């Protein structure tokens, strides 16, 4: 079984190369800028901007299918630089298997024995950190455009049953000729048909940041580069997926790498990973205030505190007089009627804040004063949003409770709750 699968992948890759196209994009020698975090029509479900100095292990497992080899050989090598995750192939790095030239540094959102291919070394605990089914998934990245290397943003099925094995290669950039695969590979899924498509990018994907994305629903998968639809496949793995970010050296089908010491480390540089769910007017949408972009009126500051807040943080706005405000940018992803729920943290130093959206007040002024700190909610009446997209939600200080010693605010989250009333 193991051998059969290995030969199969070589054969498949060779055959996929026969189907190819050339994407003629506008000439560009510059990085494609990051997309806004909020995407019209979509609800941000999970993301990693890689702006810190350590890997978020609640999302990523820093190891490549480690049941297939030793933990040491499977371990990802990575660092953080300029707000990016840098997945690295090092010269002294061990190969993935003994007696085989392939090296890999890869992180993945779930692990399970036999998740992808049947080689087996040791049992690993099943751990599914983030395994969405359907949505919009994107990265912004730079690759290694050299013989003997490939970089990939890809998925496998979660394999809750043995046939849930379909693989989607959202971006599989390989070799030294700006080549890229968009693949659907069935493996043991009898409901899928292999579908591969190779393109040659008009840009150098190792020289510039570009955006690679998958739109996946119950009937199709769509591949995007720099927000342009490149390829639609009218098939869909109908089960949840594990996501991978991977760089490989000498994987066998990309040519032989130049292993001169001066060329190391080889790097796959990823600015962010973002995952969205399709918005519809029946879903409650919850935005953590600490994740929303915010603007303050002049002369005041804000901080993020935790205290067991929803999503791990609440925003303390250090407003100190009537008229001070904070603006949050809130994406309304689908037209419809909503109630707006403000999750806030009361305290003895809080003011009274009025919510307005696009200059119109909604709901009663929220008296955030309480003698002890508590998380609470305030809800507006029904609001109709006819136009989707980003709105400015302003919380402006209108006064304070006579018992309060200040005018500050504590905002934990903003929820849009669909309502039937018109
Ligand atoms: Ca980043
Ligand atoms: Ca929060």
Short mmCIF file of N, CA, C and O in Angstrom, two decimals, residues 318-421:
data_model
loop_
_atom_site.label_atom_id
_atom_site.label_comp_id
_atom_site.label_asym_id
_atom_site.label_seq_id
_atom_site.Cartn_x
_atom_site.Cartn_y
_atom_site.Cartn_z
N UNK A 318 -9.58 54.71 27.83
CA UNK A 318 -9.30 55.61 28.96
C UNK A 318 -9.87 57.01 28.68
O UNK A 318 -9.18 58.03 28.76
N UNK A 319 -11.15 57.03 28.35
CA UNK A 319 -11.85 58.29 28.13
C UNK A 319 -11.97 59.00 29.48
O UNK A 319 -12.08 58.36 30.52
N UNK A 320 -11.94 60.35 29.45
CA UNK A 320 -12.00 61.06 30.73
C UNK A 320 -12.93 62.26 30.74
O UNK A 320 -12.97 63.01 31.69
N UNK A 321 -13.70 62.43 29.64
CA UNK A 321 -14.71 63.49 29.70
C UNK A 321 -15.79 63.25 28.67
O UNK A 321 -15.64 62.43 27.76
N UNK A 322 -16.88 63.94 28.82
CA UNK A 322 -18.00 63.86 27.88
C UNK A 322 -17.50 64.23 26.48
O UNK A 322 -16.74 65.19 26.32
N UNK A 323 -17.90 63.44 25.51
CA UNK A 323 -17.50 63.70 24.12
C UNK A 323 -16.39 62.79 23.65
O UNK A 323 -16.19 62.61 22.45
N UNK A 324 -15.63 62.20 24.58
CA UNK A 324 -14.60 61.25 24.16
C UNK A 324 -15.27 60.02 23.55
O UNK A 324 -16.37 59.64 23.97
N UNK A 325 -14.60 59.41 22.59
CA UNK A 325 -15.22 58.25 21.95
C UNK A 325 -14.18 57.26 21.44
O UNK A 325 -12.99 57.58 21.31
N UNK A 326 -14.68 56.08 21.14
CA UNK A 326 -13.91 55.07 20.42
C UNK A 326 -14.75 54.63 19.21
O UNK A 326 -15.96 54.44 19.33
N UNK A 327 -14.09 54.51 18.08
CA UNK A 327 -14.74 53.99 16.87
C UNK A 327 -14.19 52.59 16.58
O UNK A 327 -12.97 52.40 16.50
N UNK A 328 -15.08 51.63 16.42
CA UNK A 328 -14.69 50.30 15.98
C UNK A 328 -15.17 50.11 14.54
O UNK A 328 -16.29 50.50 14.20
N UNK A 329 -14.35 49.49 13.72
CA UNK A 329 -14.76 49.16 12.36
C UNK A 329 -15.36 47.76 12.38
O UNK A 329 -14.70 46.78 12.73
N UNK A 330 -16.64 47.69 12.05
CA UNK A 330 -17.40 46.43 12.14
C UNK A 330 -17.92 46.07 10.76
O UNK A 330 -18.57 46.88 10.10
N UNK A 331 -17.62 44.86 10.35
CA UNK A 331 -18.08 44.41 9.03
C UNK A 331 -19.48 43.80 9.17
O UNK A 331 -19.67 42.86 9.94
N UNK A 332 -20.43 44.34 8.43
CA UNK A 332 -21.76 43.73 8.36
C UNK A 332 -21.77 42.88 7.09
O UNK A 332 -21.79 43.39 5.98
N UNK A 333 -21.70 41.56 7.25
CA UNK A 333 -21.44 40.72 6.08
C UNK A 333 -22.66 40.39 5.25
O UNK A 333 -22.52 39.96 4.11
N UNK A 334 -23.83 40.55 5.79
CA UNK A 334 -25.04 40.24 5.01
C UNK A 334 -26.13 41.25 5.36
O UNK A 334 -26.28 41.63 6.52
N UNK A 335 -26.87 41.67 4.34
CA UNK A 335 -27.95 42.62 4.59
C UNK A 335 -29.03 41.96 5.44
O UNK A 335 -29.25 40.75 5.35
N UNK A 336 -29.68 42.74 6.26
CA UNK A 336 -30.76 42.18 7.07
C UNK A 336 -30.99 42.97 8.33
O UNK A 336 -30.38 44.02 8.55
N UNK A 337 -31.91 42.45 9.14
CA UNK A 337 -32.25 43.08 10.42
C UNK A 337 -31.43 42.45 11.54
O UNK A 337 -31.32 41.22 11.62
N UNK A 338 -30.90 43.30 12.36
CA UNK A 338 -30.08 42.81 13.48
C UNK A 338 -30.39 43.61 14.73
O UNK A 338 -30.79 44.78 14.67
N UNK A 339 -30.14 42.97 15.87
CA UNK A 339 -29.94 43.71 17.11
C UNK A 339 -28.44 43.72 17.38
O UNK A 339 -27.76 42.74 17.11
N UNK A 340 -27.97 44.84 17.88
CA UNK A 340 -26.55 44.93 18.22
C UNK A 340 -26.41 44.71 19.72
O UNK A 340 -27.04 45.42 20.52
N UNK A 341 -25.61 43.74 20.09
CA UNK A 341 -25.35 43.46 21.50
C UNK A 341 -23.92 43.91 21.81
O UNK A 341 -22.97 43.49 21.14
N UNK A 342 -23.81 44.79 22.79
CA UNK A 342 -22.48 45.23 23.23
C UNK A 342 -22.12 44.47 24.50
O UNK A 342 -22.86 44.55 25.50
N UNK A 343 -21.06 43.71 24.45
CA UNK A 343 -20.54 43.07 25.66
C UNK A 343 -19.56 44.03 26.30
O UNK A 343 -18.62 44.48 25.65
N UNK A 344 -19.81 44.40 27.55
CA UNK A 344 -18.93 45.39 28.18
C UNK A 344 -18.54 44.95 29.58
O UNK A 344 -19.11 44.01 30.14
N UNK A 345 -17.54 45.60 30.10
CA UNK A 345 -17.07 45.29 31.46
C UNK A 345 -17.35 46.51 32.33
O UNK A 345 -16.79 47.58 32.12
N UNK A 346 -18.23 46.31 33.29
CA UNK A 346 -18.57 47.39 34.21
C UNK A 346 -17.46 47.55 35.26
O UNK A 346 -16.67 46.64 35.46
N UNK A 347 -17.43 48.73 35.88
CA UNK A 347 -16.44 49.01 36.94
C UNK A 347 -16.84 50.32 37.63
O UNK A 347 -17.67 51.07 37.09
N UNK A 348 -16.25 50.62 38.76
CA UNK A 348 -16.60 51.86 39.48
C UNK A 348 -16.11 53.13 38.80
O UNK A 348 -16.49 54.23 39.22
N UNK A 349 -15.29 52.99 37.76
CA UNK A 349 -14.70 54.17 37.11
C UNK A 349 -15.31 54.45 35.73
O UNK A 349 -14.79 55.26 34.98
N UNK A 350 -16.40 53.77 35.41
CA UNK A 350 -16.93 53.85 34.06
C UNK A 350 -17.88 55.04 33.84
O UNK A 350 -18.57 55.48 34.76
N UNK A 351 -17.93 55.47 32.59
CA UNK A 351 -18.88 56.47 32.17
C UNK A 351 -20.13 55.86 31.54
O UNK A 351 -20.31 54.63 31.56
N UNK A 352 -20.95 56.72 30.98
CA UNK A 352 -22.14 56.31 30.23
C UNK A 352 -21.84 56.54 28.75
O UNK A 352 -21.40 57.63 28.37
N UNK A 353 -22.04 55.50 27.92
CA UNK A 353 -21.66 55.59 26.51
C UNK A 353 -22.88 55.37 25.62
O UNK A 353 -23.72 54.52 25.89
N UNK A 354 -22.95 56.15 24.56
CA UNK A 354 -24.02 56.00 23.57
C UNK A 354 -23.42 55.38 22.31
O UNK A 354 -22.42 55.88 21.77
N UNK A 355 -24.06 54.32 21.84
CA UNK A 355 -23.65 53.71 20.57
C UNK A 355 -24.29 54.47 19.41
O UNK A 355 -25.50 54.72 19.42
N UNK A 356 -23.49 54.80 18.43
CA UNK A 356 -24.05 55.31 17.18
C UNK A 356 -23.37 54.60 16.02
O UNK A 356 -22.22 54.17 16.12
N UNK A 357 -24.15 54.43 14.96
CA UNK A 357 -23.62 53.77 13.75
C UNK A 357 -23.90 54.70 12.59
O UNK A 357 -25.05 55.07 12.35
N UNK A 358 -22.84 55.10 11.93
CA UNK A 358 -22.99 56.04 10.82
C UNK A 358 -23.68 57.33 11.26
O UNK A 358 -24.44 57.93 10.50
N UNK A 359 -23.46 57.75 12.49
CA UNK A 359 -23.98 59.02 12.97
C UNK A 359 -25.36 58.95 13.60
O UNK A 359 -25.86 59.95 14.12
N UNK A 360 -26.00 57.79 13.59
CA UNK A 360 -27.33 57.66 14.18
C UNK A 360 -27.24 56.85 15.48
O UNK A 360 -26.65 55.76 15.49
N UNK A 361 -27.82 57.40 16.55
CA UNK A 361 -27.78 56.68 17.83
C UNK A 361 -28.65 55.44 17.79
O UNK A 361 -29.73 55.44 17.17
N UNK A 362 -28.19 54.41 18.45
CA UNK A 362 -28.97 53.18 18.58
C UNK A 362 -28.91 52.68 20.01
O UNK A 362 -27.84 52.63 20.62
N UNK A 363 -30.07 52.31 20.52
CA UNK A 363 -30.14 51.78 21.88
C UNK A 363 -30.04 52.90 22.91
O UNK A 363 -29.77 54.05 22.59
N UNK A 364 -30.30 52.53 24.15
CA UNK A 364 -30.19 53.50 25.24
C UNK A 364 -28.73 53.71 25.58
O UNK A 364 -27.90 52.84 25.33
N UNK A 365 -28.42 54.87 26.15
CA UNK A 365 -27.05 55.06 26.63
C UNK A 365 -26.70 53.93 27.62
O UNK A 365 -27.55 53.52 28.41
N UNK A 366 -25.49 53.44 27.52
CA UNK A 366 -25.07 52.29 28.34
C UNK A 366 -24.31 52.83 29.55
O UNK A 366 -23.21 53.38 29.41
N UNK A 367 -24.93 52.65 30.73
CA UNK A 367 -24.26 53.06 31.98
C UNK A 367 -23.34 51.91 32.40
O UNK A 367 -23.80 50.89 32.89
N UNK A 368 -22.07 52.10 32.19
CA UNK A 368 -21.11 51.02 32.46
C UNK A 368 -20.64 51.02 33.91
O UNK A 368 -19.80 50.20 34.28
N UNK A 369 -21.20 51.95 34.71
CA UNK A 369 -20.81 51.97 36.13
C UNK A 369 -21.38 50.77 36.87
O UNK A 369 -22.54 50.39 36.68
N UNK A 370 -20.57 50.18 37.70
CA UNK A 370 -21.05 49.26 38.72
C UNK A 370 -19.99 49.24 39.81
O UNK A 370 -18.81 49.42 39.53
N UNK A 371 -20.41 49.03 41.06
CA UNK A 371 -19.45 49.13 42.16
C UNK A 371 -18.39 48.04 42.10
O UNK A 371 -17.30 48.19 42.62
N UNK A 372 -18.73 46.93 41.43
CA UNK A 372 -17.71 45.88 41.23
C UNK A 372 -17.65 45.54 39.75
O UNK A 372 -18.64 45.67 39.02
N UNK A 373 -16.48 45.10 39.30
CA UNK A 373 -16.29 44.82 37.88
C UNK A 373 -17.01 43.54 37.48
O UNK A 373 -16.88 42.52 38.15
N UNK A 374 -17.80 43.62 36.40
CA UNK A 374 -18.57 42.46 35.91
C UNK A 374 -18.70 42.58 34.41
O UNK A 374 -18.77 43.69 33.88
N UNK A 375 -18.77 41.45 33.73
CA UNK A 375 -19.07 41.46 32.29
C UNK A 375 -20.59 41.49 32.10
O UNK A 375 -21.31 40.68 32.70
N UNK A 376 -21.07 42.41 31.29
CA UNK A 376 -22.51 42.57 31.07
C UNK A 376 -22.79 42.78 29.58
O UNK A 376 -21.86 42.95 28.79
N UNK A 377 -24.08 42.80 29.24
CA UNK A 377 -24.46 43.05 27.85
C UNK A 377 -25.51 44.15 27.77
O UNK A 377 -26.34 44.29 28.67
N UNK A 378 -25.48 44.90 26.69
CA UNK A 378 -26.54 45.87 26.38
C UNK A 378 -26.98 45.61 24.94
O UNK A 378 -26.14 45.38 24.07
N UNK A 379 -28.30 45.64 24.72
CA UNK A 379 -28.85 45.27 23.42
C UNK A 379 -29.69 46.40 22.85
O UNK A 379 -30.49 47.00 23.56
N UNK A 380 -29.50 46.66 21.58
CA UNK A 380 -30.31 47.68 20.90
C UNK A 380 -31.63 47.07 20.43
O UNK A 380 -31.82 45.86 20.49
N UNK A 381 -32.49 47.92 19.90
CA UNK A 381 -33.65 47.43 19.16
C UNK A 381 -33.22 46.95 17.79
O UNK A 381 -32.02 46.84 17.50
N UNK A 382 -34.20 46.66 16.93
CA UNK A 382 -33.88 46.17 15.59
C UNK A 382 -33.30 47.26 14.72
O UNK A 382 -33.82 48.38 14.68
N UNK A 383 -32.26 46.89 13.99
CA UNK A 383 -31.67 47.81 13.01
C UNK A 383 -31.65 47.10 11.69
O UNK A 383 -31.38 45.90 11.64
N UNK A 384 -31.88 47.85 10.63
CA UNK A 384 -31.79 47.25 9.30
C UNK A 384 -30.51 47.73 8.63
O UNK A 384 -30.26 48.94 8.55
N UNK A 385 -29.70 46.78 8.18
CA UNK A 385 -28.54 47.12 7.37
C UNK A 385 -28.84 46.71 5.94
O UNK A 385 -28.95 45.53 5.63
N UNK A 386 -29.00 47.69 5.07
CA UNK A 386 -29.29 47.38 3.68
C UNK A 386 -28.04 47.23 2.83
O UNK A 386 -28.07 46.61 1.78
N UNK A 387 -26.97 47.79 3.30
CA UNK A 387 -25.72 47.75 2.55
C UNK A 387 -24.68 47.04 3.41
O UNK A 387 -24.49 47.40 4.58
N UNK A 388 -24.09 46.02 2.84
CA UNK A 388 -23.09 45.28 3.60
C UNK A 388 -21.74 45.99 3.52
O UNK A 388 -21.55 46.90 2.73
N UNK A 389 -20.86 45.57 4.40
CA UNK A 389 -19.51 46.15 4.39
C UNK A 389 -19.17 46.75 5.74
O UNK A 389 -19.88 46.56 6.72
N UNK A 390 -18.07 47.48 5.76
CA UNK A 390 -17.57 48.03 7.03
C UNK A 390 -18.39 49.23 7.47
O UNK A 390 -18.72 50.11 6.67
N UNK A 391 -18.73 49.24 8.75
CA UNK A 391 -19.44 50.36 9.37
C UNK A 391 -18.63 50.83 10.57
O UNK A 391 -17.92 50.04 11.19
N UNK A 392 -18.82 52.11 10.90
CA UNK A 392 -18.17 52.64 12.10
C UNK A 392 -19.16 52.60 13.25
O UNK A 392 -20.22 53.22 13.19
N UNK A 393 -18.83 51.83 14.27
CA UNK A 393 -19.62 51.76 15.50
C UNK A 393 -18.91 52.65 16.53
O UNK A 393 -17.78 52.36 16.92
N UNK A 394 -19.58 53.73 16.91
CA UNK A 394 -18.95 54.68 17.85
C UNK A 394 -19.59 54.55 19.23
O UNK A 394 -20.81 54.55 19.35
N UNK A 395 -18.78 54.48 20.25
CA UNK A 395 -19.23 54.57 21.64
C UNK A 395 -18.70 55.90 22.17
O UNK A 395 -17.49 56.09 22.29
N UNK A 396 -19.66 56.80 22.48
CA UNK A 396 -19.27 58.16 22.86
C UNK A 396 -19.78 58.43 24.27
O UNK A 396 -20.93 58.12 24.61
N UNK A 397 -18.92 59.01 25.07
CA UNK A 397 -19.28 59.30 26.46
C UNK A 397 -20.27 60.48 26.50
O UNK A 397 -20.01 61.54 25.92
N UNK A 398 -21.41 60.21 27.16
CA UNK A 398 -22.43 61.26 27.28
C UNK A 398 -22.59 61.73 28.72
O UNK A 398 -23.34 62.67 28.98
N UNK A 399 -21.92 61.08 29.65
CA UNK A 399 -22.05 61.49 31.05
C UNK A 399 -21.53 60.38 31.94
O UNK A 399 -20.80 59.48 31.45
N UNK A 400 -21.89 60.45 33.21
CA UNK A 400 -21.49 59.36 34.10
C UNK A 400 -22.50 59.22 35.23
O UNK A 400 -23.20 60.18 35.59
N UNK A 401 -22.57 58.03 35.75
CA UNK A 401 -23.39 57.76 36.92
C UNK A 401 -22.85 58.60 38.09
O UNK A 401 -21.64 58.77 38.22
N UNK A 402 -23.74 59.10 38.94
CA UNK A 402 -23.27 59.98 40.03
C UNK A 402 -22.34 59.24 40.98
O UNK A 402 -21.55 59.86 41.68
N UNK A 403 -22.43 57.92 41.00
CA UNK A 403 -21.55 57.15 41.88
C UNK A 403 -20.19 56.86 41.26
O UNK A 403 -19.29 56.37 41.92
N UNK A 404 -20.07 57.13 39.95
CA UNK A 404 -18.84 56.73 39.27
C UNK A 404 -17.73 57.75 39.53
O UNK A 404 -17.99 58.96 39.64
N UNK A 405 -16.52 57.26 39.54
CA UNK A 405 -15.37 58.15 39.74
C UNK A 405 -14.69 58.51 38.41
O UNK A 405 -13.64 59.13 38.42
N UNK A 406 -15.25 58.08 37.28
CA UNK A 406 -14.57 58.38 36.02
C UNK A 406 -15.48 58.23 34.81
O UNK A 406 -16.69 58.03 34.93
N UNK A 407 -14.85 58.32 33.65
CA UNK A 407 -15.58 58.29 32.38
C UNK A 407 -15.02 57.22 31.44
O UNK A 407 -15.18 57.32 30.24
N UNK A 408 -14.33 56.24 31.97
CA UNK A 408 -13.73 55.28 31.04
C UNK A 408 -14.75 54.25 30.56
O UNK A 408 -15.90 54.23 31.00
N UNK A 409 -14.33 53.42 29.59
CA UNK A 409 -15.22 52.41 28.99
C UNK A 409 -14.49 51.08 28.96
O UNK A 409 -13.26 51.04 28.87
N UNK A 410 -15.26 50.01 29.02
CA UNK A 410 -14.69 48.67 28.83
C UNK A 410 -15.55 47.91 27.83
O UNK A 410 -16.71 47.62 28.11
N UNK A 411 -15.01 47.64 26.66
CA UNK A 411 -15.79 46.94 25.62
C UNK A 411 -15.16 45.58 25.37
O UNK A 411 -13.97 45.48 25.04
N UNK A 412 -15.97 44.53 25.49
CA UNK A 412 -15.48 43.15 25.35
C UNK A 412 -15.75 42.62 23.94
O UNK A 412 -14.88 42.06 23.29
N UNK A 413 -16.97 42.78 23.47
CA UNK A 413 -17.31 42.29 22.13
C UNK A 413 -18.53 43.03 21.60
O UNK A 413 -19.24 43.72 22.34
N UNK A 414 -18.75 42.86 20.30
CA UNK A 414 -19.94 43.39 19.63
C UNK A 414 -20.56 42.24 18.86
O UNK A 414 -19.87 41.59 18.06
N UNK A 415 -21.83 41.98 19.11
CA UNK A 415 -22.52 40.90 18.40
C UNK A 415 -23.61 41.49 17.51
O UNK A 415 -24.31 42.42 17.92
N UNK A 416 -23.75 40.92 16.34
CA UNK A 416 -24.88 41.25 15.46
C UNK A 416 -25.79 40.03 15.48
O UNK A 416 -25.41 38.96 14.99
N UNK A 417 -26.98 40.20 16.06
CA UNK A 417 -27.91 39.08 16.21
C UNK A 417 -29.07 39.27 15.23
O UNK A 417 -29.81 40.26 15.34
N UNK A 418 -29.22 38.39 14.27
CA UNK A 418 -30.30 38.56 13.30
C UNK A 418 -31.66 38.57 14.00
O UNK A 418 -31.89 37.81 14.94
N UNK A 419 -32.54 39.41 13.53
CA UNK A 419 -33.88 39.48 14.13
C UNK A 419 -34.90 39.50 13.00
O UNK A 419 -34.62 39.93 11.89
N UNK A 420 -36.09 39.04 13.27
CA UNK A 420 -37.10 38.90 12.21
C UNK A 420 -37.84 40.21 11.93
O UNK A 420 -38.35 40.40 10.85
N UNK A 421 -37.86 41.07 12.92
CA UNK A 421 -38.68 42.27 12.76
C UNK A 421 -38.16 43.13 11.62
O UNK A 421 -36.97 43.13 11.34
#
